[in-house]
Amino acid sequence: MRTATLEDDGYCVAEGVIDRDEVEAIRAELVGIFEATPFGRDDFEGHLTRRIYALFAKTRALDGLAIHPLVLDALGRVLGPAQLSAPTGIEIGPGEGAQPLHPDDAIYPIPRPHPELVLNVMWPFDDFTEDNGATRIVPGSHRWIDETPTPSTDTIALTMPAGSALMYVGSLWHGGGANTTATPRIGVVLHYAVSWLRPVENHVLAVPSTVVAQLPERLQELLGYNIYPPFIGYVDGRHPRRLLV
Ligand SMILES: O=C(O)CCC(=O)C(=O)O
């Protein structure tokens, strides 16, 4: 079968990006945070699903993945200057139904078609299977203009081993799958957007600046301490990095 590409298919999967030991270490850290995280409040968040928001205030385990060379390369090709927008840990619990299908860029009131505004990287920390809620996508839907899915729309489950990286563009219709197994499905979706848009989560308030000051410069930029040329994002006329002391 042909390998899917971001350019042609709106998604791609790279397997074996992180090894089993790293997967286990990150998963263990996330499990501790999920234990202190409430279930979702509506069908979109999922009533049996827990979501870790303000992720970069709560763990250092994902810093390297957020700036992984594979990711930075894709961001440069698909979005150009980019920032983190909605980084979220997602634990789909046993018995959860399928999440409503959606394109992530629909949150922005910009008519389709438009250049890509959003790129997601889903990092699975369990093997994603048909049964435990692997992310489902609607093939070809990144090219839709006014079309929306119906109950008979075909979706495919992006099954992959933990340690893979799934990337998909913000215009692709997708959603978390139903989990019909007895164990949770853990993944982290690092959702990036072009850096001239307002990010979905307000990182500058979510992550204390004393924490950001300790991070790699590239991650600081992705968390809002950046300038989109010539000067979107300035603080008192200067680069926001100057606040990080
Ligand atoms: O959990 C997943 O597989 C996808 C989640 C998702 O698409 C979302 O919450 O926007």
PDB file of C-alpha atoms and ligand atoms in Angstrom:
ATOM      1  CA  MET A   1       0.000   0.000   0.000  1.00  0.00           C
ATOM      2  CA  ARG A   2       1.181   3.571  -0.753  1.00  0.00           C
ATOM      3  CA  THR A   3       2.530   5.471   2.270  1.00  0.00           C
ATOM      4  CA  ALA A   4       0.329   8.449   3.185  1.00  0.00           C
ATOM      5  CA  THR A   5       1.986  11.868   2.992  1.00  0.00           C
ATOM      6  CA  LEU A   6       1.077  15.173   4.577  1.00  0.00           C
ATOM      7  CA  GLU A   7       1.132  16.835   1.160  1.00  0.00           C
ATOM      8  CA  ASP A   8      -1.174  14.355  -0.637  1.00  0.00           C
ATOM      9  CA  ASP A   9      -3.227  12.806   2.146  1.00  0.00           C
ATOM     10  CA  GLY A  10      -3.179  15.435   4.884  1.00  0.00           C
ATOM     11  CA  TYR A  11      -1.598  12.982   7.314  1.00  0.00           C
ATOM     12  CA  CYS A  12       1.389  10.704   7.721  1.00  0.00           C
ATOM     13  CA  VAL A  13       2.681   8.259  10.303  1.00  0.00           C
ATOM     14  CA  ALA A  14       6.320   7.725  11.255  1.00  0.00           C
ATOM     15  CA  GLU A  15       6.865   4.619  13.373  1.00  0.00           C
ATOM     16  CA  GLY A  16       9.686   4.076  15.872  1.00  0.00           C
ATOM     17  CA  VAL A  17      10.385   7.754  16.504  1.00  0.00           C
ATOM     18  CA  ILE A  18      10.897   7.142  20.221  1.00  0.00           C
ATOM     19  CA  ASP A  19      12.013   3.895  21.816  1.00  0.00           C
ATOM     20  CA  ARG A  20      10.082   1.712  24.257  1.00  0.00           C
ATOM     21  CA  ASP A  21      12.023   2.918  27.328  1.00  0.00           C
ATOM     22  CA  GLU A  22      11.201   6.549  26.588  1.00  0.00           C
ATOM     23  CA  VAL A  23       7.581   5.649  25.851  1.00  0.00           C
ATOM     24  CA  GLU A  24       7.306   3.880  29.221  1.00  0.00           C
ATOM     25  CA  ALA A  25       8.943   6.771  31.121  1.00  0.00           C
ATOM     26  CA  ILE A  26       6.685   9.408  29.546  1.00  0.00           C
ATOM     27  CA  ARG A  27       3.597   7.224  29.941  1.00  0.00           C
ATOM     28  CA  ALA A  28       4.289   6.720  33.652  1.00  0.00           C
ATOM     29  CA  GLU A  29       4.613  10.475  34.152  1.00  0.00           C
ATOM     30  CA  LEU A  30       1.363  11.125  32.257  1.00  0.00           C
ATOM     31  CA  VAL A  31      -0.543   8.481  34.242  1.00  0.00           C
ATOM     32  CA  GLY A  32       0.292  10.373  37.444  1.00  0.00           C
ATOM     33  CA  ILE A  33      -1.063  13.614  35.973  1.00  0.00           C
ATOM     34  CA  PHE A  34      -4.213  11.956  34.561  1.00  0.00           C
ATOM     35  CA  GLU A  35      -4.983  10.643  38.064  1.00  0.00           C
ATOM     36  CA  ALA A  36      -5.416  14.264  39.184  1.00  0.00           C
ATOM     37  CA  THR A  37      -7.352  15.301  36.037  1.00  0.00           C
ATOM     38  CA  PRO A  38     -11.179  15.428  35.821  1.00  0.00           C
ATOM     39  CA  PHE A  39     -13.223  13.758  33.076  1.00  0.00           C
ATOM     40  CA  GLY A  40     -14.444  15.839  30.141  1.00  0.00           C
ATOM     41  CA  ARG A  41     -17.507  18.078  30.353  1.00  0.00           C
ATOM     42  CA  ASP A  42     -19.220  17.429  27.010  1.00  0.00           C
ATOM     43  CA  ASP A  43     -19.347  15.034  24.047  1.00  0.00           C
ATOM     44  CA  PHE A  44     -16.356  16.706  22.419  1.00  0.00           C
ATOM     45  CA  GLU A  45     -14.074  16.380  25.457  1.00  0.00           C
ATOM     46  CA  GLY A  46     -15.654  12.995  26.239  1.00  0.00           C
ATOM     47  CA  HIS A  47     -17.373  12.092  29.489  1.00  0.00           C
ATOM     48  CA  LEU A  48     -15.036   9.100  29.989  1.00  0.00           C
ATOM     49  CA  THR A  49     -11.998  10.923  28.638  1.00  0.00           C
ATOM     50  CA  ARG A  50      -9.500  12.987  30.591  1.00  0.00           C
ATOM     51  CA  ARG A  51      -7.569  15.863  29.048  1.00  0.00           C
ATOM     52  CA  ILE A  52      -4.451  17.429  30.463  1.00  0.00           C
ATOM     53  CA  TYR A  53      -4.396  21.110  29.571  1.00  0.00           C
ATOM     54  CA  ALA A  54      -1.565  23.521  30.492  1.00  0.00           C
ATOM     55  CA  LEU A  55       0.634  20.534  29.666  1.00  0.00           C
ATOM     56  CA  PHE A  56       3.947  22.399  29.673  1.00  0.00           C
ATOM     57  CA  ALA A  57       3.227  23.736  33.164  1.00  0.00           C
ATOM     58  CA  LYS A  58       2.736  20.172  34.451  1.00  0.00           C
ATOM     59  CA  THR A  59       5.534  18.066  32.982  1.00  0.00           C
ATOM     60  CA  ARG A  60       8.969  18.315  31.433  1.00  0.00           C
ATOM     61  CA  ALA A  61       8.608  14.873  29.818  1.00  0.00           C
ATOM     62  CA  LEU A  62       7.372  16.257  26.485  1.00  0.00           C
ATOM     63  CA  ASP A  63       9.840  19.114  25.941  1.00  0.00           C
ATOM     64  CA  GLY A  64      12.016  17.090  23.567  1.00  0.00           C
ATOM     65  CA  LEU A  65       9.063  15.850  21.526  1.00  0.00           C
ATOM     66  CA  ALA A  66       7.656  19.367  21.093  1.00  0.00           C
ATOM     67  CA  ILE A  67      10.874  20.387  19.328  1.00  0.00           C
ATOM     68  CA  HIS A  68      11.747  17.039  17.742  1.00  0.00           C
ATOM     69  CA  PRO A  69      13.570  17.653  14.404  1.00  0.00           C
ATOM     70  CA  LEU A  70      10.898  15.670  12.532  1.00  0.00           C
ATOM     71  CA  VAL A  71       8.261  18.046  13.900  1.00  0.00           C
ATOM     72  CA  LEU A  72      10.220  21.252  13.303  1.00  0.00           C
ATOM     73  CA  ASP A  73      10.877  20.172   9.729  1.00  0.00           C
ATOM     74  CA  ALA A  74       7.161  19.496   9.083  1.00  0.00           C
ATOM     75  CA  LEU A  75       6.153  22.785  10.730  1.00  0.00           C
ATOM     76  CA  GLY A  76       8.553  24.690   8.505  1.00  0.00           C
ATOM     77  CA  ARG A  77       7.199  22.996   5.375  1.00  0.00           C
ATOM     78  CA  VAL A  78       3.478  23.144   6.182  1.00  0.00           C
ATOM     79  CA  LEU A  79       2.995  26.284   8.307  1.00  0.00           C
ATOM     80  CA  GLY A  80       6.143  28.372   8.202  1.00  0.00           C
ATOM     81  CA  PRO A  81       6.577  30.316  11.469  1.00  0.00           C
ATOM     82  CA  ALA A  82       4.549  28.349  14.029  1.00  0.00           C
ATOM     83  CA  GLN A  83       3.660  28.152  17.709  1.00  0.00           C
ATOM     84  CA  LEU A  84       2.111  25.576  20.004  1.00  0.00           C
ATOM     85  CA  SER A  85      -1.629  26.140  20.059  1.00  0.00           C
ATOM     86  CA  ALA A  86      -3.473  23.437  22.012  1.00  0.00           C
ATOM     87  CA  PRO A  87      -1.058  20.879  23.485  1.00  0.00           C
ATOM     88  CA  THR A  88      -3.217  18.261  25.218  1.00  0.00           C
ATOM     89  CA  GLY A  89      -2.767  14.897  26.916  1.00  0.00           C
ATOM     90  CA  ILE A  90      -5.731  12.662  26.051  1.00  0.00           C
ATOM     91  CA  GLU A  91      -6.695   9.508  27.916  1.00  0.00           C
ATOM     92  CA  ILE A  92      -9.721   7.902  26.247  1.00  0.00           C
ATOM     93  CA  GLY A  93     -11.290   5.735  28.924  1.00  0.00           C
ATOM     94  CA  PRO A  94     -12.934   2.302  28.536  1.00  0.00           C
ATOM     95  CA  GLY A  95     -16.494   2.639  27.239  1.00  0.00           C
ATOM     96  CA  GLU A  96     -15.970   6.060  25.645  1.00  0.00           C
ATOM     97  CA  GLY A  97     -17.819   6.588  22.367  1.00  0.00           C
ATOM     98  CA  ALA A  98     -16.289   8.083  19.228  1.00  0.00           C
ATOM     99  CA  GLN A  99     -15.589  11.799  19.390  1.00  0.00           C
ATOM    100  CA  PRO A 100     -17.578  13.919  16.880  1.00  0.00           C
ATOM    101  CA  LEU A 101     -15.555  14.336  13.684  1.00  0.00           C
ATOM    102  CA  HIS A 102     -14.118  17.823  13.194  1.00  0.00           C
ATOM    103  CA  PRO A 103     -11.309  19.712  11.446  1.00  0.00           C
ATOM    104  CA  ASP A 104      -9.173  21.492  14.074  1.00  0.00           C
ATOM    105  CA  ASP A 105      -8.888  24.699  12.069  1.00  0.00           C
ATOM    106  CA  ALA A 106     -12.702  25.180  12.102  1.00  0.00           C
ATOM    107  CA  ILE A 107     -12.171  27.008  15.393  1.00  0.00           C
ATOM    108  CA  TYR A 108     -10.881  29.930  13.343  1.00  0.00           C
ATOM    109  CA  PRO A 109     -13.508  31.889  11.336  1.00  0.00           C
ATOM    110  CA  ILE A 110     -11.574  31.674   8.068  1.00  0.00           C
ATOM    111  CA  PRO A 111     -13.462  30.223   5.064  1.00  0.00           C
ATOM    112  CA  ARG A 112     -12.092  27.154   3.288  1.00  0.00           C
ATOM    113  CA  PRO A 113     -10.077  26.687   1.172  1.00  0.00           C
ATOM    114  CA  HIS A 114      -7.189  28.448   2.846  1.00  0.00           C
ATOM    115  CA  PRO A 115      -3.501  27.739   3.388  1.00  0.00           C
ATOM    116  CA  GLU A 116      -2.946  25.328   6.281  1.00  0.00           C
ATOM    117  CA  LEU A 117      -3.222  27.098   9.628  1.00  0.00           C
ATOM    118  CA  VAL A 118      -2.784  24.129  11.955  1.00  0.00           C
ATOM    119  CA  LEU A 119      -0.602  21.030  12.139  1.00  0.00           C
ATOM    120  CA  ASN A 120      -1.094  18.337  14.771  1.00  0.00           C
ATOM    121  CA  VAL A 121       1.340  15.772  16.019  1.00  0.00           C
ATOM    122  CA  MET A 122      -0.258  12.906  17.920  1.00  0.00           C
ATOM    123  CA  TRP A 123       2.202  10.928  20.054  1.00  0.00           C
ATOM    124  CA  PRO A 124       0.679   7.593  21.121  1.00  0.00           C
ATOM    125  CA  PHE A 125       1.844   6.212  24.490  1.00  0.00           C
ATOM    126  CA  ASP A 126      -0.211   3.044  24.024  1.00  0.00           C
ATOM    127  CA  ASP A 127      -0.423   1.076  20.820  1.00  0.00           C
ATOM    128  CA  PHE A 128      -3.375   2.675  19.002  1.00  0.00           C
ATOM    129  CA  THR A 129      -5.820   0.010  17.779  1.00  0.00           C
ATOM    130  CA  GLU A 130      -9.264  -0.085  16.113  1.00  0.00           C
ATOM    131  CA  ASP A 131     -10.699  -1.131  19.477  1.00  0.00           C
ATOM    132  CA  ASN A 132      -9.030   1.231  21.949  1.00  0.00           C
ATOM    133  CA  GLY A 133      -9.813   4.497  20.181  1.00  0.00           C
ATOM    134  CA  ALA A 134      -7.111   5.089  17.568  1.00  0.00           C
ATOM    135  CA  THR A 135      -7.579   8.508  15.952  1.00  0.00           C
ATOM    136  CA  ARG A 136      -9.991   8.176  13.002  1.00  0.00           C
ATOM    137  CA  ILE A 137      -9.721  10.315   9.873  1.00  0.00           C
ATOM    138  CA  VAL A 138     -11.854  10.927   6.797  1.00  0.00           C
ATOM    139  CA  PRO A 139      -9.537  10.300   3.839  1.00  0.00           C
ATOM    140  CA  GLY A 140      -9.352  13.227   1.412  1.00  0.00           C
ATOM    141  CA  SER A 141     -11.395  15.552   3.652  1.00  0.00           C
ATOM    142  CA  HIS A 142      -8.575  18.106   3.914  1.00  0.00           C
ATOM    143  CA  ARG A 143      -9.636  19.105   0.374  1.00  0.00           C
ATOM    144  CA  TRP A 144     -13.327  19.523   1.257  1.00  0.00           C
ATOM    145  CA  ILE A 145     -14.747  23.024   1.010  1.00  0.00           C
ATOM    146  CA  ASP A 146     -18.405  22.976   2.164  1.00  0.00           C
ATOM    147  CA  GLU A 147     -18.818  19.226   2.626  1.00  0.00           C
ATOM    148  CA  THR A 148     -19.376  17.763   6.094  1.00  0.00           C
ATOM    149  CA  PRO A 149     -19.405  14.097   7.173  1.00  0.00           C
ATOM    150  CA  THR A 150     -22.681  12.148   7.345  1.00  0.00           C
ATOM    151  CA  PRO A 151     -23.371   8.945   9.297  1.00  0.00           C
ATOM    152  CA  SER A 152     -22.367   6.963   6.176  1.00  0.00           C
ATOM    153  CA  THR A 153     -19.026   8.761   5.667  1.00  0.00           C
ATOM    154  CA  ASP A 154     -16.122   6.296   5.660  1.00  0.00           C
ATOM    155  CA  THR A 155     -13.393   6.822   8.242  1.00  0.00           C
ATOM    156  CA  ILE A 156     -10.184   4.910   8.806  1.00  0.00           C
ATOM    157  CA  ALA A 157      -8.519   4.235  12.151  1.00  0.00           C
ATOM    158  CA  LEU A 158      -4.844   5.233  12.227  1.00  0.00           C
ATOM    159  CA  THR A 159      -3.526   2.207  14.077  1.00  0.00           C
ATOM    160  CA  MET A 160       0.124   2.452  15.094  1.00  0.00           C
ATOM    161  CA  PRO A 161       2.505   1.340  17.813  1.00  0.00           C
ATOM    162  CA  ALA A 162       3.361   3.530  20.803  1.00  0.00           C
ATOM    163  CA  GLY A 163       6.470   5.549  19.962  1.00  0.00           C
ATOM    164  CA  SER A 164       5.127   6.586  16.550  1.00  0.00           C
ATOM    165  CA  ALA A 165       4.342  10.155  15.499  1.00  0.00           C
ATOM    166  CA  LEU A 166       1.114  10.800  13.601  1.00  0.00           C
ATOM    167  CA  MET A 167       0.927  14.189  11.902  1.00  0.00           C
ATOM    168  CA  TYR A 168      -2.260  15.589  10.385  1.00  0.00           C
ATOM    169  CA  VAL A 169      -3.190  18.970   9.027  1.00  0.00           C
ATOM    170  CA  GLY A 170      -5.850  21.139  10.653  1.00  0.00           C
ATOM    171  CA  SER A 171      -8.158  20.935   7.628  1.00  0.00           C
ATOM    172  CA  LEU A 172      -8.490  17.125   7.871  1.00  0.00           C
ATOM    173  CA  TRP A 173     -11.754  15.842   9.420  1.00  0.00           C
ATOM    174  CA  HIS A 174     -10.888  13.457  12.250  1.00  0.00           C
ATOM    175  CA  GLY A 175     -11.746  12.488  15.818  1.00  0.00           C
ATOM    176  CA  GLY A 176     -10.781  10.184  18.644  1.00  0.00           C
ATOM    177  CA  GLY A 177     -12.190   6.666  18.168  1.00  0.00           C
ATOM    178  CA  ALA A 178     -14.454   4.703  20.522  1.00  0.00           C
ATOM    179  CA  ASN A 179     -12.667   2.697  23.203  1.00  0.00           C
ATOM    180  CA  THR A 180     -14.389  -0.686  23.502  1.00  0.00           C
ATOM    181  CA  THR A 181     -11.544  -2.251  25.496  1.00  0.00           C
ATOM    182  CA  ALA A 182     -11.119  -2.425  29.279  1.00  0.00           C
ATOM    183  CA  THR A 183      -8.010  -0.200  29.345  1.00  0.00           C
ATOM    184  CA  PRO A 184      -7.431   3.499  28.622  1.00  0.00           C
ATOM    185  CA  ARG A 185      -5.769   4.790  25.456  1.00  0.00           C
ATOM    186  CA  ILE A 186      -3.172   7.461  26.179  1.00  0.00           C
ATOM    187  CA  GLY A 187      -1.888   9.918  23.594  1.00  0.00           C
ATOM    188  CA  VAL A 188      -0.586  13.472  23.538  1.00  0.00           C
ATOM    189  CA  VAL A 189      -1.636  15.758  20.733  1.00  0.00           C
ATOM    190  CA  LEU A 190       0.672  18.705  20.196  1.00  0.00           C
ATOM    191  CA  HIS A 191      -1.397  21.076  18.127  1.00  0.00           C
ATOM    192  CA  TYR A 192       0.571  23.866  16.413  1.00  0.00           C
ATOM    193  CA  ALA A 193      -0.754  26.893  14.523  1.00  0.00           C
ATOM    194  CA  VAL A 194       0.781  29.615  12.400  1.00  0.00           C
ATOM    195  CA  SER A 195       2.278  32.155  14.760  1.00  0.00           C
ATOM    196  CA  TRP A 196       0.222  35.110  13.495  1.00  0.00           C
ATOM    197  CA  LEU A 197      -2.983  33.584  14.930  1.00  0.00           C
ATOM    198  CA  ARG A 198      -4.124  33.617  18.534  1.00  0.00           C
ATOM    199  CA  PRO A 199      -3.271  30.162  19.981  1.00  0.00           C
ATOM    200  CA  VAL A 200      -6.156  28.095  21.340  1.00  0.00           C
ATOM    201  CA  GLU A 201      -4.593  27.891  24.815  1.00  0.00           C
ATOM    202  CA  ASN A 202      -3.090  31.011  26.340  1.00  0.00           C
ATOM    203  CA  HIS A 203       0.346  29.595  27.232  1.00  0.00           C
ATOM    204  CA  VAL A 204       1.705  32.889  28.473  1.00  0.00           C
ATOM    205  CA  LEU A 205      -0.820  32.664  31.328  1.00  0.00           C
ATOM    206  CA  ALA A 206      -0.882  28.832  31.568  1.00  0.00           C
ATOM    207  CA  VAL A 207       2.861  28.257  31.949  1.00  0.00           C
ATOM    208  CA  PRO A 208       4.645  30.412  34.556  1.00  0.00           C
ATOM    209  CA  SER A 209       7.371  32.560  33.027  1.00  0.00           C
ATOM    210  CA  THR A 210       9.836  31.228  35.641  1.00  0.00           C
ATOM    211  CA  VAL A 211       9.265  27.763  34.139  1.00  0.00           C
ATOM    212  CA  VAL A 212       9.531  28.984  30.536  1.00  0.00           C
ATOM    213  CA  ALA A 213      12.824  30.734  31.362  1.00  0.00           C
ATOM    214  CA  GLN A 214      14.422  27.305  31.988  1.00  0.00           C
ATOM    215  CA  LEU A 215      13.305  25.780  28.650  1.00  0.00           C
ATOM    216  CA  PRO A 216      15.180  25.495  25.345  1.00  0.00           C
ATOM    217  CA  GLU A 217      14.850  28.710  23.329  1.00  0.00           C
ATOM    218  CA  ARG A 218      12.951  26.947  20.514  1.00  0.00           C
ATOM    219  CA  LEU A 219      10.350  25.745  23.003  1.00  0.00           C
ATOM    220  CA  GLN A 220      10.097  29.236  24.521  1.00  0.00           C
ATOM    221  CA  GLU A 221       9.311  30.517  21.024  1.00  0.00           C
ATOM    222  CA  LEU A 222       6.668  27.836  20.530  1.00  0.00           C
ATOM    223  CA  LEU A 223       5.064  28.823  23.852  1.00  0.00           C
ATOM    224  CA  GLY A 224       4.440  32.390  22.694  1.00  0.00           C
ATOM    225  CA  TYR A 225       7.767  34.111  23.237  1.00  0.00           C
ATOM    226  CA  ASN A 226       8.135  34.759  19.528  1.00  0.00           C
ATOM    227  CA  ILE A 227       7.771  37.503  16.964  1.00  0.00           C
ATOM    228  CA  TYR A 228       5.996  36.900  13.667  1.00  0.00           C
ATOM    229  CA  PRO A 229       7.781  39.288  11.304  1.00  0.00           C
ATOM    230  CA  PRO A 230       7.826  42.164  11.259  1.00  0.00           C
ATOM    231  CA  PHE A 231       6.545  42.642  14.818  1.00  0.00           C
ATOM    232  CA  ILE A 232       3.404  40.658  15.772  1.00  0.00           C
ATOM    233  CA  GLY A 233       3.860  39.666  19.414  1.00  0.00           C
ATOM    234  CA  TYR A 234       6.011  42.490  20.730  1.00  0.00           C
ATOM    235  CA  VAL A 235       5.886  43.599  24.361  1.00  0.00           C
ATOM    236  CA  ASP A 236       6.426  47.283  24.914  1.00  0.00           C
ATOM    237  CA  GLY A 237       8.051  47.397  21.481  1.00  0.00           C
ATOM    238  CA  ARG A 238      10.621  44.661  22.274  1.00  0.00           C
ATOM    239  CA  HIS A 239      10.986  40.892  21.728  1.00  0.00           C
ATOM    240  CA  PRO A 240       8.981  39.027  24.425  1.00  0.00           C
ATOM    241  CA  ARG A 241      12.022  36.853  25.214  1.00  0.00           C
ATOM    242  CA  ARG A 242      13.413  39.864  27.089  1.00  0.00           C
ATOM    243  CA  LEU A 243      10.801  39.211  29.819  1.00  0.00           C
ATOM    244  CA  LEU A 244      12.314  35.796  30.550  1.00  0.00           C
ATOM    245  CA  VAL A 245      14.925  36.534  33.169  1.00  0.00           C
TER     246      VAL A 245
HETATM  247  O1  LIG B   1      -7.714  11.607  20.717  1.00  0.00           O
HETATM  248  C1  LIG B   1      -7.636  11.606  19.495  1.00  0.00           C
HETATM  249  O2  LIG B   1      -7.283  10.611  18.839  1.00  0.00           O
HETATM  250  C2  LIG B   1      -8.003  12.839  18.704  1.00  0.00           C
HETATM  251  C3  LIG B   1      -8.516  13.959  19.568  1.00  0.00           C
HETATM  252  C4  LIG B   1      -8.953  15.145  18.813  1.00  0.00           C
HETATM  253  O3  LIG B   1      -9.052  15.150  17.626  1.00  0.00           O
HETATM  254  C5  LIG B   1      -9.285  16.377  19.530  1.00  0.00           C
HETATM  255  O4  LIG B   1      -9.510  16.353  20.739  1.00  0.00           O
HETATM  256  O5  LIG B   1      -9.368  17.446  18.860  1.00  0.00           O
END
